[in-house]
């Protein structure tokens, strides 16, 4: 199975900051990776697919990068609604696997 | 508007069975792969199963293989998850998702406890 190692597990930042979250795959997954945001008590929401593509309706403050084994999610100009938990998901092979999550908290 | 509505969760004893349903609307259900993802209380997301649009191809996480069965009824725009031999660690909110999480339902809570 492909293991996804996400870091950091938690992150403290201020409104207006820019932050970057990283996911590393245990083997190459091309660009078969998505990023998801989950607010407390809510279902996840897709932010990025195919490592760097932004779905319609998602703010351009979110950007994704990387391919192969190393991937990043960058969030610009943090707003209060961005403080949530973020997950990566590889869908290159079955079983699909999520990273452990990054909880983004207000400093 | 795409809608996914899960149902069927509840309290079940260890060793018991439960079937979850997911009613889909707002898209052509039969052409899309579908997934089930769960989240134990206070924990992260866990992908558990996937089914192709035709229903012929299915995949499972090791944690549920042999106990859970994913299926679909394209005529009724519905996705199912039959869960047998339930264990305490199956307690979670279960989400259905279109493809690899393009859209998500609101989730249904399954509690396995005696």
PDB file of N, CA and C in Angstrom, chain B residues 62-98:
ATOM      1  N   UNK B  62      -7.782  -2.749   3.619  1.00  0.00           N
ATOM      2  CA  UNK B  62      -7.533  -4.005   4.335  1.00  0.00           C
ATOM      3  C   UNK B  62      -8.369  -4.111   5.607  1.00  0.00           C
ATOM      4  N   UNK B  63      -8.624  -2.961   6.247  1.00  0.00           N
ATOM      5  CA  UNK B  63      -9.338  -2.960   7.525  1.00  0.00           C
ATOM      6  C   UNK B  63     -10.774  -3.472   7.411  1.00  0.00           C
ATOM      7  N   UNK B  64     -11.330  -3.448   6.197  1.00  0.00           N
ATOM      8  CA  UNK B  64     -12.741  -3.849   6.047  1.00  0.00           C
ATOM      9  C   UNK B  64     -12.916  -4.983   5.054  1.00  0.00           C
ATOM     10  N   UNK B  65     -11.848  -5.377   4.380  1.00  0.00           N
ATOM     11  CA  UNK B  65     -11.938  -6.421   3.355  1.00  0.00           C
ATOM     12  C   UNK B  65     -12.467  -7.709   3.963  1.00  0.00           C
ATOM     13  N   UNK B  66     -13.425  -8.302   3.291  1.00  0.00           N
ATOM     14  CA  UNK B  66     -14.019  -9.538   3.776  1.00  0.00           C
ATOM     15  C   UNK B  66     -15.180  -9.333   4.729  1.00  0.00           C
ATOM     16  N   UNK B  67     -15.355  -8.119   5.243  1.00  0.00           N
ATOM     17  CA  UNK B  67     -16.462  -7.818   6.156  1.00  0.00           C
ATOM     18  C   UNK B  67     -17.468  -6.857   5.541  1.00  0.00           C
ATOM     19  N   UNK B  68     -16.990  -5.909   4.722  1.00  0.00           N
ATOM     20  CA  UNK B  68     -17.848  -4.905   4.122  1.00  0.00           C
ATOM     21  C   UNK B  68     -18.021  -5.214   2.630  1.00  0.00           C
ATOM     22  N   UNK B  69     -19.197  -4.870   2.100  1.00  0.00           N
ATOM     23  CA  UNK B  69     -19.466  -5.034   0.672  1.00  0.00           C
ATOM     24  C   UNK B  69     -20.092  -3.762   0.123  1.00  0.00           C
ATOM     25  N   UNK B  70     -19.460  -3.192  -0.879  1.00  0.00           N
ATOM     26  CA  UNK B  70     -20.002  -2.010  -1.543  1.00  0.00           C
ATOM     27  C   UNK B  70     -20.814  -2.460  -2.748  1.00  0.00           C
ATOM     28  N   UNK B  71     -21.920  -1.766  -3.005  1.00  0.00           N
ATOM     29  CA  UNK B  71     -22.747  -2.080  -4.167  1.00  0.00           C
ATOM     30  C   UNK B  71     -23.491  -0.823  -4.577  1.00  0.00           C
ATOM     31  N   UNK B  72     -24.155  -0.896  -5.709  1.00  0.00           N
ATOM     32  CA  UNK B  72     -24.902   0.253  -6.199  1.00  0.00           C
ATOM     33  C   UNK B  72     -26.087  -0.210  -7.010  1.00  0.00           C
ATOM     34  N   UNK B  73     -27.103   0.646  -7.086  1.00  0.00           N
ATOM     35  CA  UNK B  73     -28.274   0.421  -7.935  1.00  0.00           C
ATOM     36  C   UNK B  73     -28.398   1.656  -8.808  1.00  0.00           C
ATOM     37  N   UNK B  74     -27.911   1.568 -10.032  1.00  0.00           N
ATOM     38  CA  UNK B  74     -27.900   2.733 -10.906  1.00  0.00           C
ATOM     39  C   UNK B  74     -29.313   3.148 -11.335  1.00  0.00           C
ATOM     40  N   UNK B  75     -30.226   2.222 -11.325  1.00  0.00           N
ATOM     41  CA  UNK B  75     -31.611   2.562 -11.666  1.00  0.00           C
ATOM     42  C   UNK B  75     -32.255   3.431 -10.590  1.00  0.00           C
ATOM     43  N   UNK B  76     -31.729   3.316  -9.367  1.00  0.00           N
ATOM     44  CA  UNK B  76     -32.284   4.084  -8.252  1.00  0.00           C
ATOM     45  C   UNK B  76     -31.314   5.138  -7.726  1.00  0.00           C
ATOM     46  N   UNK B  77     -30.224   5.375  -8.480  1.00  0.00           N
ATOM     47  CA  UNK B  77     -29.237   6.399  -8.097  1.00  0.00           C
ATOM     48  C   UNK B  77     -28.803   6.224  -6.644  1.00  0.00           C
ATOM     49  N   UNK B  78     -28.479   5.006  -6.286  1.00  0.00           N
ATOM     50  CA  UNK B  78     -28.164   4.714  -4.888  1.00  0.00           C
ATOM     51  C   UNK B  78     -26.898   3.885  -4.746  1.00  0.00           C
ATOM     52  N   UNK B  79     -26.169   4.194  -3.694  1.00  0.00           N
ATOM     53  CA  UNK B  79     -24.944   3.501  -3.309  1.00  0.00           C
ATOM     54  C   UNK B  79     -25.182   2.854  -1.955  1.00  0.00           C
ATOM     55  N   UNK B  80     -24.571   1.686  -1.736  1.00  0.00           N
ATOM     56  CA  UNK B  80     -24.785   0.968  -0.488  1.00  0.00           C
ATOM     57  C   UNK B  80     -23.462   0.494   0.104  1.00  0.00           C
ATOM     58  N   UNK B  81     -23.472   0.271   1.404  1.00  0.00           N
ATOM     59  CA  UNK B  81     -22.346  -0.363   2.078  1.00  0.00           C
ATOM     60  C   UNK B  81     -22.910  -1.336   3.106  1.00  0.00           C
ATOM     61  N   UNK B  82     -22.759  -2.628   2.816  1.00  0.00           N
ATOM     62  CA  UNK B  82     -23.183  -3.662   3.752  1.00  0.00           C
ATOM     63  C   UNK B  82     -22.009  -3.956   4.679  1.00  0.00           C
ATOM     64  N   UNK B  83     -22.241  -3.786   5.971  1.00  0.00           N
ATOM     65  CA  UNK B  83     -21.176  -3.949   6.954  1.00  0.00           C
ATOM     66  C   UNK B  83     -21.527  -5.122   7.871  1.00  0.00           C
ATOM     67  N   UNK B  84     -20.711  -6.162   7.825  1.00  0.00           N
ATOM     68  CA  UNK B  84     -20.885  -7.333   8.676  1.00  0.00           C
ATOM     69  C   UNK B  84     -19.763  -7.416   9.709  1.00  0.00           C
ATOM     70  N   UNK B  85     -19.987  -8.267  10.697  1.00  0.00           N
ATOM     71  CA  UNK B  85     -18.966  -8.527  11.729  1.00  0.00           C
ATOM     72  C   UNK B  85     -18.384  -7.229  12.272  1.00  0.00           C
ATOM     73  N   UNK B  86     -19.266  -6.320  12.620  1.00  0.00           N
ATOM     74  CA  UNK B  86     -18.822  -4.990  13.062  1.00  0.00           C
ATOM     75  C   UNK B  86     -18.047  -5.066  14.364  1.00  0.00           C
ATOM     76  N   UNK B  87     -17.047  -4.209  14.481  1.00  0.00           N
ATOM     77  CA  UNK B  87     -16.170  -4.164  15.649  1.00  0.00           C
ATOM     78  C   UNK B  87     -16.222  -2.766  16.254  1.00  0.00           C
ATOM     79  N   UNK B  88     -15.742  -2.654  17.469  1.00  0.00           N
ATOM     80  CA  UNK B  88     -15.730  -1.344  18.132  1.00  0.00           C
ATOM     81  C   UNK B  88     -15.011  -0.293  17.270  1.00  0.00           C
ATOM     82  N   UNK B  89     -13.914  -0.701  16.621  1.00  0.00           N
ATOM     83  CA  UNK B  89     -13.127   0.270  15.863  1.00  0.00           C
ATOM     84  C   UNK B  89     -13.738   0.620  14.506  1.00  0.00           C
ATOM     85  N   UNK B  90     -14.908   0.102  14.212  1.00  0.00           N
ATOM     86  CA  UNK B  90     -15.664   0.556  13.035  1.00  0.00           C
ATOM     87  C   UNK B  90     -16.535   1.768  13.365  1.00  0.00           C
ATOM     88  N   UNK B  91     -16.568   2.158  14.638  1.00  0.00           N
ATOM     89  CA  UNK B  91     -17.326   3.341  15.027  1.00  0.00           C
ATOM     90  C   UNK B  91     -16.762   4.570  14.324  1.00  0.00           C
ATOM     91  N   UNK B  92     -17.611   5.251  13.581  1.00  0.00           N
ATOM     92  CA  UNK B  92     -17.144   6.382  12.770  1.00  0.00           C
ATOM     93  C   UNK B  92     -18.328   7.064  12.100  1.00  0.00           C
ATOM     94  N   UNK B  93     -18.062   8.245  11.573  1.00  0.00           N
ATOM     95  CA  UNK B  93     -18.974   8.858  10.605  1.00  0.00           C
ATOM     96  C   UNK B  93     -18.584   8.319   9.235  1.00  0.00           C
ATOM     97  N   UNK B  94     -19.572   7.839   8.504  1.00  0.00           N
ATOM     98  CA  UNK B  94     -19.343   7.275   7.180  1.00  0.00           C
ATOM     99  C   UNK B  94     -19.869   8.241   6.127  1.00  0.00           C
ATOM    100  N   UNK B  95     -18.967   8.607   5.199  1.00  0.00           N
ATOM    101  CA  UNK B  95     -19.315   9.514   4.122  1.00  0.00           C
ATOM    102  C   UNK B  95     -19.332   8.761   2.791  1.00  0.00           C
ATOM    103  N   UNK B  96     -20.302   9.079   1.947  1.00  0.00           N
ATOM    104  CA  UNK B  96     -20.176   8.652   0.554  1.00  0.00           C
ATOM    105  C   UNK B  96     -19.640   9.840  -0.231  1.00  0.00           C
ATOM    106  N   UNK B  97     -18.925   9.539  -1.287  1.00  0.00           N
ATOM    107  CA  UNK B  97     -18.286  10.582  -2.078  1.00  0.00           C
ATOM    108  C   UNK B  97     -18.328  10.217  -3.547  1.00  0.00           C
ATOM    109  N   UNK B  98     -18.519  11.215  -4.368  1.00  0.00           N
ATOM    110  CA  UNK B  98     -18.485  10.994  -5.812  1.00  0.00           C
ATOM    111  C   UNK B  98     -17.028  11.012  -6.268  1.00  0.00           C
TER     112      UNK B  98
END
